[in-house]
Tab-separated table of C-alpha atoms in Angstrom:
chain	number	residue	atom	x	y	z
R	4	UNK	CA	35.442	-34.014	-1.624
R	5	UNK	CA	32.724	-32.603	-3.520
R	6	UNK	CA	32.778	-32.020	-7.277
R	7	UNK	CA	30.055	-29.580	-7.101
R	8	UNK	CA	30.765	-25.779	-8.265
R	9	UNK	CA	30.077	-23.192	-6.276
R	10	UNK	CA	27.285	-20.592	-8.127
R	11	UNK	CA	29.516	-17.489	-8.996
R	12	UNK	CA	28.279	-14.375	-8.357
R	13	UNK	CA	26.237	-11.785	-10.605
R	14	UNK	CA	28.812	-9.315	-11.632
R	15	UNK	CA	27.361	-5.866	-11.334
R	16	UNK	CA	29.084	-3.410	-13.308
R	17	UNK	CA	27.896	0.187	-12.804
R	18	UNK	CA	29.112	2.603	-15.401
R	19	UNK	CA	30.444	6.024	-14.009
R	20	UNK	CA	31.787	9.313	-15.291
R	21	UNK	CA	32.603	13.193	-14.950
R	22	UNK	CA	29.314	14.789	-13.157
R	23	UNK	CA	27.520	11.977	-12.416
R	24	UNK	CA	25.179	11.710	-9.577
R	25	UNK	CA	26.633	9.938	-6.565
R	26	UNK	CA	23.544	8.097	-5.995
R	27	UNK	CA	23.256	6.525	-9.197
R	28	UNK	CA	26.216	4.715	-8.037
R	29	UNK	CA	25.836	4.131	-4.286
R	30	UNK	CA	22.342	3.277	-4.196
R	31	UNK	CA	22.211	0.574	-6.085
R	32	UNK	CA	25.378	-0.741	-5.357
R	33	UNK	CA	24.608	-0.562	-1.645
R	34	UNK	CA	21.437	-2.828	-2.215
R	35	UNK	CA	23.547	-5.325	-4.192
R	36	UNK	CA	26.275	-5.668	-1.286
R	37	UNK	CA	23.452	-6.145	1.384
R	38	UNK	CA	21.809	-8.921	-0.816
R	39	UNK	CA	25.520	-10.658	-1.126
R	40	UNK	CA	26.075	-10.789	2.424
R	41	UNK	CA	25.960	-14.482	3.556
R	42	UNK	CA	25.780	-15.824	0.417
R	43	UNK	CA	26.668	-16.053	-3.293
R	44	UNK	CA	25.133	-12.892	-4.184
R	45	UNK	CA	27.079	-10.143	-6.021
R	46	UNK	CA	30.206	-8.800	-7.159
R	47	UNK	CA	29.946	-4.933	-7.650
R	48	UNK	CA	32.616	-3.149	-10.008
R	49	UNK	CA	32.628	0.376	-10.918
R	50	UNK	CA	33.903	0.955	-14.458
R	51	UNK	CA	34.822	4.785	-15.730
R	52	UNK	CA	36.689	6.647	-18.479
R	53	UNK	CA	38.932	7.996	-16.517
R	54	UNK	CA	41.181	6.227	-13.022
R	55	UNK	CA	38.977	9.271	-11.142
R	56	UNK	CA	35.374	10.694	-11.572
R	57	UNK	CA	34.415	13.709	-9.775
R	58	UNK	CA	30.551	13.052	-9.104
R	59	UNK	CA	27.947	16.625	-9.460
R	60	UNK	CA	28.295	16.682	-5.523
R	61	UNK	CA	32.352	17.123	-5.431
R	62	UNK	CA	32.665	13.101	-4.046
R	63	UNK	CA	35.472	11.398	-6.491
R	64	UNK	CA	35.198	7.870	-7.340
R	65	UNK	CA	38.150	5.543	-7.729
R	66	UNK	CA	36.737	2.695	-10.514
R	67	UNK	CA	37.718	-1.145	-9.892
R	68	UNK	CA	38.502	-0.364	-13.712
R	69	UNK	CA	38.906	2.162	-16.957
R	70	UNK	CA	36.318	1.068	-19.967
R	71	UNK	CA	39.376	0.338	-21.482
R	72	UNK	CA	40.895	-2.458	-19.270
R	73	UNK	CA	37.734	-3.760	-18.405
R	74	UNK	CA	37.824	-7.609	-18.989
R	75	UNK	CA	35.274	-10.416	-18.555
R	76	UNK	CA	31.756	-11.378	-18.332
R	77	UNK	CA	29.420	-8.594	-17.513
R	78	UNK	CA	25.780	-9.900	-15.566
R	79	UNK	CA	24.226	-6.684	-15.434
R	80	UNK	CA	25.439	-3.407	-16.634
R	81	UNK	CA	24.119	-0.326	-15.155
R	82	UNK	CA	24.438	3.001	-16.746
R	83	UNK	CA	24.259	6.115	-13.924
R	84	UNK	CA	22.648	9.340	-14.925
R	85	UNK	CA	23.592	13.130	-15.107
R	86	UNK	CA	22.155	16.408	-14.979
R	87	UNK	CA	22.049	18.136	-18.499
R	88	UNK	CA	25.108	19.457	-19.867
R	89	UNK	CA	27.252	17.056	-18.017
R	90	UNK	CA	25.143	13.911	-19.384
R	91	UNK	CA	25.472	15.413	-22.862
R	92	UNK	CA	29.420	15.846	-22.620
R	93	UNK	CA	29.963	12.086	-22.423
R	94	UNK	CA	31.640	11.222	-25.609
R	95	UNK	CA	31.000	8.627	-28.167
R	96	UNK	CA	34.017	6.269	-26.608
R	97	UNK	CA	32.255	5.669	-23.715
R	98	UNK	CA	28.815	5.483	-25.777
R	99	UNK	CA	30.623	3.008	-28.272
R	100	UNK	CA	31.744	0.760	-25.137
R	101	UNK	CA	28.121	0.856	-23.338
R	102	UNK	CA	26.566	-0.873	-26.834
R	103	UNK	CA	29.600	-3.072	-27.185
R	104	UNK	CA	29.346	-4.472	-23.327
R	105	UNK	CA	25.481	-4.627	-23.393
R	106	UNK	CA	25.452	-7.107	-25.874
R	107	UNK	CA	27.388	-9.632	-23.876
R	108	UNK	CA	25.632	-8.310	-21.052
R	109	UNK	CA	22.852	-10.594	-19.711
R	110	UNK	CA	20.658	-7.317	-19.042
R	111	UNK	CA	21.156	-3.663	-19.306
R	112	UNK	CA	19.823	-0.791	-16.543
R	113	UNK	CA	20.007	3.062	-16.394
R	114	UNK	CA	19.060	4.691	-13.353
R	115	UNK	CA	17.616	8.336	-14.232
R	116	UNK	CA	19.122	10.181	-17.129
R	117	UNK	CA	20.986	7.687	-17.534
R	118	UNK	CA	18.428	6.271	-20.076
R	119	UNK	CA	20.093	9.191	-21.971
R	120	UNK	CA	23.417	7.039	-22.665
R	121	UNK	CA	21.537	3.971	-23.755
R	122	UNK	CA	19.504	5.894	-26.195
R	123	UNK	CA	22.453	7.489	-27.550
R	124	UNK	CA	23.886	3.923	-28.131
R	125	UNK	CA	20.872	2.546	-29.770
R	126	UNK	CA	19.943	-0.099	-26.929
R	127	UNK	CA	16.500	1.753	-26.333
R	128	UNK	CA	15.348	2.058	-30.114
R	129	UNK	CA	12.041	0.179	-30.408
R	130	UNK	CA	11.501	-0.297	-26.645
R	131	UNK	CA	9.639	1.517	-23.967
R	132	UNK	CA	11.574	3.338	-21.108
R	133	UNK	CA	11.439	5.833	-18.452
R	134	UNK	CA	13.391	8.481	-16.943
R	135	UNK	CA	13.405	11.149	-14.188
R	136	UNK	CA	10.101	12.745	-14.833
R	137	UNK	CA	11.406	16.476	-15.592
R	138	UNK	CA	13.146	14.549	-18.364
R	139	UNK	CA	10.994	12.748	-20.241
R	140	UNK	CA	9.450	14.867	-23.102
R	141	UNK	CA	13.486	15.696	-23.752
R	142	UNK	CA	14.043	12.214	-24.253
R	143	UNK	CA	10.732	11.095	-26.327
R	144	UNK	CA	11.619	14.706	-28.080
R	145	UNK	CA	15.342	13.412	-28.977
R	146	UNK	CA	15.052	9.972	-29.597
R	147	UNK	CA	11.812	9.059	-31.095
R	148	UNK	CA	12.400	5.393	-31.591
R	149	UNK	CA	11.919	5.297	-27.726
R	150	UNK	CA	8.467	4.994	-26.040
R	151	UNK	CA	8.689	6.908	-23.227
R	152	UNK	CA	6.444	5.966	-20.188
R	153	UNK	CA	6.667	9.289	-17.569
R	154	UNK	CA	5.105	7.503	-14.812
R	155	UNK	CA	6.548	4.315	-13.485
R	156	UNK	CA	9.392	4.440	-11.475
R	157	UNK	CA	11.152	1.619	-13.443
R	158	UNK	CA	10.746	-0.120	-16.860
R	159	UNK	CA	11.333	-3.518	-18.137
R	160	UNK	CA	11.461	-4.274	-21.780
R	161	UNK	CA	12.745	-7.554	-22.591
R	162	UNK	CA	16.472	-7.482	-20.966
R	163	UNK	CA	16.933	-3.462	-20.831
R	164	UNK	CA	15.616	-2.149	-17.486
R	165	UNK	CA	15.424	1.853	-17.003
R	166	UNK	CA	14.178	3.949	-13.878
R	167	UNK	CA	13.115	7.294	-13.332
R	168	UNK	CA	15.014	9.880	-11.122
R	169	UNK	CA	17.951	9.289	-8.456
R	170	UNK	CA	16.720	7.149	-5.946
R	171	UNK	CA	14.488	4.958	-8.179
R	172	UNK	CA	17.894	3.492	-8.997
R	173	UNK	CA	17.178	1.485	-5.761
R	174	UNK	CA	13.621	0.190	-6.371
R	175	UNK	CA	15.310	-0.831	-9.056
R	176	UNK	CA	18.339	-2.574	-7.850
R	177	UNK	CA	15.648	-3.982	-5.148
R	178	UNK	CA	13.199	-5.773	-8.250
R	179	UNK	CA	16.951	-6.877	-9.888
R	180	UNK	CA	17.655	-8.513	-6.593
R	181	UNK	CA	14.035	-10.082	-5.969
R	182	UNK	CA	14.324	-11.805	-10.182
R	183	UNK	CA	18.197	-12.870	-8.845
R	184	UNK	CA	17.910	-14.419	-5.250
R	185	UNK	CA	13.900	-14.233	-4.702
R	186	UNK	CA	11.352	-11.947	-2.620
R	187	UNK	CA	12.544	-12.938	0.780
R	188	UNK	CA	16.172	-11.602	0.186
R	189	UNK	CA	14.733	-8.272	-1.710
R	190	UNK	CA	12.575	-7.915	1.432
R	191	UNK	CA	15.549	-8.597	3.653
R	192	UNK	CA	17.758	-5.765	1.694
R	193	UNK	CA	14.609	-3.616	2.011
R	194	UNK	CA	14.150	-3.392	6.031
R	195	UNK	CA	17.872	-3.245	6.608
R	196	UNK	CA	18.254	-0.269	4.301
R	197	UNK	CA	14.574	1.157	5.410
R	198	UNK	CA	12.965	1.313	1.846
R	199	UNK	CA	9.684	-0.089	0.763
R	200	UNK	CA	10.488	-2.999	-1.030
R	201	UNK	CA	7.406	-1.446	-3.488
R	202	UNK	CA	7.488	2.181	-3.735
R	203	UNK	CA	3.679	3.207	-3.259
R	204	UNK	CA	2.179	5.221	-6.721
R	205	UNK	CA	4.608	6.246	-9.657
R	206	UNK	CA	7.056	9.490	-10.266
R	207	UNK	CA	4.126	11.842	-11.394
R	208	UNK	CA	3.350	12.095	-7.773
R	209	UNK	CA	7.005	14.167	-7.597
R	210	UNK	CA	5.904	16.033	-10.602
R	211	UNK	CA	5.145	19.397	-10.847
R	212	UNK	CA	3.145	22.003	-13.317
R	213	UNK	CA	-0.195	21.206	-15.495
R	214	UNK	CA	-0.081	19.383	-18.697
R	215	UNK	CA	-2.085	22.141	-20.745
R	216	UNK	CA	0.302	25.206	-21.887
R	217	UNK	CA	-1.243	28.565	-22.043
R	218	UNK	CA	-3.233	29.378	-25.070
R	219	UNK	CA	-2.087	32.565	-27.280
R	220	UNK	CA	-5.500	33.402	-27.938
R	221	UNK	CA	-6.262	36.315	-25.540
R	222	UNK	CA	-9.821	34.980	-24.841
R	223	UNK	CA	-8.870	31.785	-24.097
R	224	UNK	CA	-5.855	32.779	-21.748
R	225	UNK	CA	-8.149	34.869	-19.806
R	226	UNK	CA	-10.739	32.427	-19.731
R	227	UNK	CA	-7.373	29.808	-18.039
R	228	UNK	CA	-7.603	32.623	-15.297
R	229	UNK	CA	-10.565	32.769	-14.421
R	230	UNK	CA	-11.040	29.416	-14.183
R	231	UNK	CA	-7.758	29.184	-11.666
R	232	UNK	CA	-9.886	31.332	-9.291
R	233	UNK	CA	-13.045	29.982	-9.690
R	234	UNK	CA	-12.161	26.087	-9.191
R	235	UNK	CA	-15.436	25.366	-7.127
R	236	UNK	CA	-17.403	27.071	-9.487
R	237	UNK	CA	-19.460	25.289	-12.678
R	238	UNK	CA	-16.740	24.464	-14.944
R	239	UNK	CA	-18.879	22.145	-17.569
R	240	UNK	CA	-18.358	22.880	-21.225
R	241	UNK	CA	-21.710	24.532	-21.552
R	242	UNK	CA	-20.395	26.754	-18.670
R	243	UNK	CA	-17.391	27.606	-20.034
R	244	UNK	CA	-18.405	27.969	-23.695
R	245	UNK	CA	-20.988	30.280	-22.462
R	246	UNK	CA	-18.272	32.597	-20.406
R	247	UNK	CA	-16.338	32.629	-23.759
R	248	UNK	CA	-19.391	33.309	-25.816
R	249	UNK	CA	-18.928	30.528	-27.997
R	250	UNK	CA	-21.121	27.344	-28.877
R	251	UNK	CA	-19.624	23.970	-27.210
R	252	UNK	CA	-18.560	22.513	-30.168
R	253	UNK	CA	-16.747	25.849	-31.465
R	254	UNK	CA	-15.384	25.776	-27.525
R	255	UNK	CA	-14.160	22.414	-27.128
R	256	UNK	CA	-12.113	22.884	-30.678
R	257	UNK	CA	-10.425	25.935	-30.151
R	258	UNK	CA	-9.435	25.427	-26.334
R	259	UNK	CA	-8.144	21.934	-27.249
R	260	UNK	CA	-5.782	23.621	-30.307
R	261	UNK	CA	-4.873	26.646	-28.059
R	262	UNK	CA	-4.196	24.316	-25.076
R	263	UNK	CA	-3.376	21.259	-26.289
R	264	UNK	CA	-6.111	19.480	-23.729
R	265	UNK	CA	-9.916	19.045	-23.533
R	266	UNK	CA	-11.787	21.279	-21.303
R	267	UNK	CA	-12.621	18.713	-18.738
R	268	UNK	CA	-8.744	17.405	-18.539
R	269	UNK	CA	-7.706	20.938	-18.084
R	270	UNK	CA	-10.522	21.795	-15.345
R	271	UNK	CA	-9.310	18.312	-13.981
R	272	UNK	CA	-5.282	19.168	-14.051
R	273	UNK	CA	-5.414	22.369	-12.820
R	274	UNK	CA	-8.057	20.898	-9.797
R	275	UNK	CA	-5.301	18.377	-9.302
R	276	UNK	CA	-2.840	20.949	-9.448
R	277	UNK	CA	-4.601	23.110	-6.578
R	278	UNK	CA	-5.264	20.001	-4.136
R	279	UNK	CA	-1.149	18.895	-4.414
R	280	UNK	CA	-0.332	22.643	-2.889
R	281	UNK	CA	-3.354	22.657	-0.076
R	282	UNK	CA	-2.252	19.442	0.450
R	283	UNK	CA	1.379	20.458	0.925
R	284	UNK	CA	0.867	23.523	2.757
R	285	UNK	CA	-2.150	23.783	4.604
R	286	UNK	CA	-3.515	22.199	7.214
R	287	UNK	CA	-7.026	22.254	5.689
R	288	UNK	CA	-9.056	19.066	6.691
R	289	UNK	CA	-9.269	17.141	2.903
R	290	UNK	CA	-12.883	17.207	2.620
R	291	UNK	CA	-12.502	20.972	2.628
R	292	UNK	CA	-9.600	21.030	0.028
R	293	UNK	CA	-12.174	18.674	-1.840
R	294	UNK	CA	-14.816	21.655	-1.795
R	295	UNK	CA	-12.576	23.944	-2.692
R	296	UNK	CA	-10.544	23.031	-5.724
R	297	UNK	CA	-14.245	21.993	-7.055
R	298	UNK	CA	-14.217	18.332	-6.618
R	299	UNK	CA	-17.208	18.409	-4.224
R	300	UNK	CA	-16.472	15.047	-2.429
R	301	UNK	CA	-13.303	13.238	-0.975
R	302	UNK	CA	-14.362	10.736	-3.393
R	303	UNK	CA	-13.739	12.153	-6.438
R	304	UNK	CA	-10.819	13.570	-5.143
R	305	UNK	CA	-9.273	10.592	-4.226
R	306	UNK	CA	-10.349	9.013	-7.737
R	307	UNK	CA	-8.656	11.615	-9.535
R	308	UNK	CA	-5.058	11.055	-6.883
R	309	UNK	CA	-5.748	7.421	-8.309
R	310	UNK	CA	-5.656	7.722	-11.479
R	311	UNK	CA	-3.276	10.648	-12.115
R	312	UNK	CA	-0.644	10.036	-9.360
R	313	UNK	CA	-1.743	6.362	-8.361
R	314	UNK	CA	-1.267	7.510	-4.582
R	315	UNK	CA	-3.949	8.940	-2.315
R	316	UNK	CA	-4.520	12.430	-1.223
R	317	UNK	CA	-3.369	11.147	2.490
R	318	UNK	CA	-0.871	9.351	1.257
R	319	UNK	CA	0.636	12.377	-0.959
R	320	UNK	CA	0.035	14.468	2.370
R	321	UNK	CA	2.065	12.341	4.208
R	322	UNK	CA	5.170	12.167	1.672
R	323	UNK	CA	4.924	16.176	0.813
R	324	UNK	CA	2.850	17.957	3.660
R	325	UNK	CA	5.397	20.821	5.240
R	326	UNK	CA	2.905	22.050	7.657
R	327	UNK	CA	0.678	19.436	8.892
R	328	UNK	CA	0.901	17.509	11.695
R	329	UNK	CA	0.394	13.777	10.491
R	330	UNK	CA	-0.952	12.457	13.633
R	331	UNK	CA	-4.100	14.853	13.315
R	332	UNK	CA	-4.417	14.600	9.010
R	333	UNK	CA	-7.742	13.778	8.172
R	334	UNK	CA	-7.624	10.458	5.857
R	335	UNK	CA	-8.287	10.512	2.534
C-alpha cells in the first residue's frame, strides 16, 4: 500500500448575500466544478450571512455555510458583487469576516462590484483593481487608496485578483484554473462551457458615453455641437480655434478646463463614439462609417478601435451589430 497523499483539493469559497447577482456565484463556480471533474480539482462552498440569500433576480441560495460557522482552510475566497444600494447595505459583520478570512486565504477575488466589499475591508488599499466599467470612477471616487484600472476585464495584484462586470467573473475563474491545474485544463473548461478561454479586447468595448463632459461656457458647448454634426469636417485646433474666434493656445486652454480633454481627444472620443453606433446599427460598409465620422481611412479607424477598445471595428460589429448580417460585414 502506498504511503503517498492524495493532493486535496483547492477549496473555493464564494461569498454570497441579500441582492447579489446570481452570476457572480454560478459562473465561476460552474468553471471550478468542470475543471474538478476527473481529478483533484476543486471543492466549491458557498458561504452567506444568512441560511438563505435571495439573489437581485428572485433565485435563493442555500450556503454550504453561515460566515459564522464557517471552519477551515480557505484556498481562494471570492467576493460576488451587487448593484448599488444592495452592495452598500452589506454590513460591517460580513466586511469584518471578508478581511479576517482573506488573510488566511491563499488569494482573494471579487467578481464585479464586488471589488466594493474588499475595498471596504481594506484588502485593496495600495493595489490596483478593476470593476464593472459603469463603476469605476465610484470606486477610485470612494476609496482613493485604490488604483483603479477601467479597462481590463480582470486584475492581479500580488494575491488579490478583481474583475470587471458579471460575466468577467468567469474569465476569471478560467485564468484561476489555468495558474491551478495548467492551460490544457482551462482550455478544456473553456470549450465545454463555450467561452473563449481569452476574452478578445477589454470592458471599454461594453462602455458607453464620451469621456469629455459638456463645457458651461456657452461658446464652447455650442462649439461641442457643431462639431457632433460636422465629424468629417476639419476638426484641427487651428480649425476649431478659428470657429470659436480664439487663438490656439487661448483654445486649447479653455476647451481643456471647460471639458476636461484636449481638442484632439475630444474630436477623437466623440469620432469613436459615432463609429460604435453605425457600427451597431447600420449596415453601412466600414470604409464608409470611416468617411463619415471623419477618420478618412479604415486604417485609422481601426487604430483608434485598437487603442481605445483593444478590439477591431469588425470585431466590435460582430459582438454589438443589431442589424447587420455578419456573413456580408465588410472586415475591418
Amino acid at each position: 500500500m502506498s504511503n503517498v497523499r492524495a493532493p486535496s483539493p483547492h477549496r473555493v469559497v464564494i461569498v454570497a448575500f441579500d441582492g447579489v447577482q446570481a452570476l457572480d456565484v454560478t459562473g465561476p463556480s460552474d468553471v471550478f466544478e468542470f475543471a474538478g471533474r476527473g481529478r483533484t480539482g476543486y471543492e466549491i462552498e458557498v458561504v452567506a450571512p444568512a441560511p438563505v440569500v435571495t439573489t437581485s433576480s428572485g433565485l435563493r441560495i442555500v450556503p454550504h455555510a453561515t460566515v459564522d460557522r464557517f471552519r477551515g482552510r480557505i484556498d481562494t475566497l471570492i467576493v460576488a458583487g451587487a448593484i448599488g444600494e444592495r452592495r452598500d447595505a452589506v454590513d460591517e459583520e460580513l466586511i469584518a469576516w471578508l478581511r479576517r478570512a482573506s488573510r488566511r486565504a491563499r488569494r482573494t477575488a471579487s467578481v464585479c462590484t464586488g471589488a466594493f466589499l474588499l475595498a471596504r475591508a481594506g484588502i485593496l488599499d495600495g493595489r490596483k483593481a478593476t470593476t464593472h466599467w459603469a463603476a469605476c470612477a465610484d470606486l477610485a471616487r470612494e476609496y482613493p487608496a485604490v488604483t483603479v484600472l477601467p479597462d481590463p476585464i480582470y486584475v492581479r495584484d500580488g494575491d488579490v485578483y478583481t474583475s470587471a462586470g458579471v460575466s468577467a467573473g468567469i474569465d476569471l475563474a478560467l485564468a484561476l484554473v489555468e495558474e491551478d491545474l495548467g492551460p490544457q485544463v482551462a482550455l478544456q473548461v473553456a470549450r465545454q462551457l463555450v467561452l473563449f478561454i481569452r476574452r478578445p479586447g477589454g470592458q471599454t468595448q461594453f462602455s458607453r458615453g464620451l469621456a469629455g463632459q459638456a463645457a458651461s461656457r456657452p461658446s464652447i458647448r455650442e462649439l461641442q455641437d457643431w462639431i457632433a454634426d460636422h465629424l468629417d469636417h476639419d476638426l484641427s485646433v487651428t480649425a476649431l480655434a478659428d470657429r470659436a474666434l480664439m487663438s490656439p493656445r487661448n483654445f486649447a486652454r479653455v476647451f481643456a478646463t471647460e471639458t476636461g480633454s484636449t481638442p484632439a481627444a475630444y474630436v477623437e472620443a466623440v469620432r469613436l463614439e459615432r463609429a460604435r453606433m453605425l457600427l451597431e446599427s447600420s449596415q453601412e460598409r466600414i470604409e464608409e462609417i470611416a468617411r463619415q465620422c471623419g477618420f478618412g481611412t479604415v486604417e485609422t479607424l481601426r487604430r483608434s478601435f485598437s487603442r481605445h477598445l483593444h478590439v477591431s471595428p469588425h470585431g466590435y460589429r460582430q459582438r454589438f451589430a443589431t442589424a447587420v448580417p455578419f456573413s456580408t460585414a465588410a472586415a475591418g
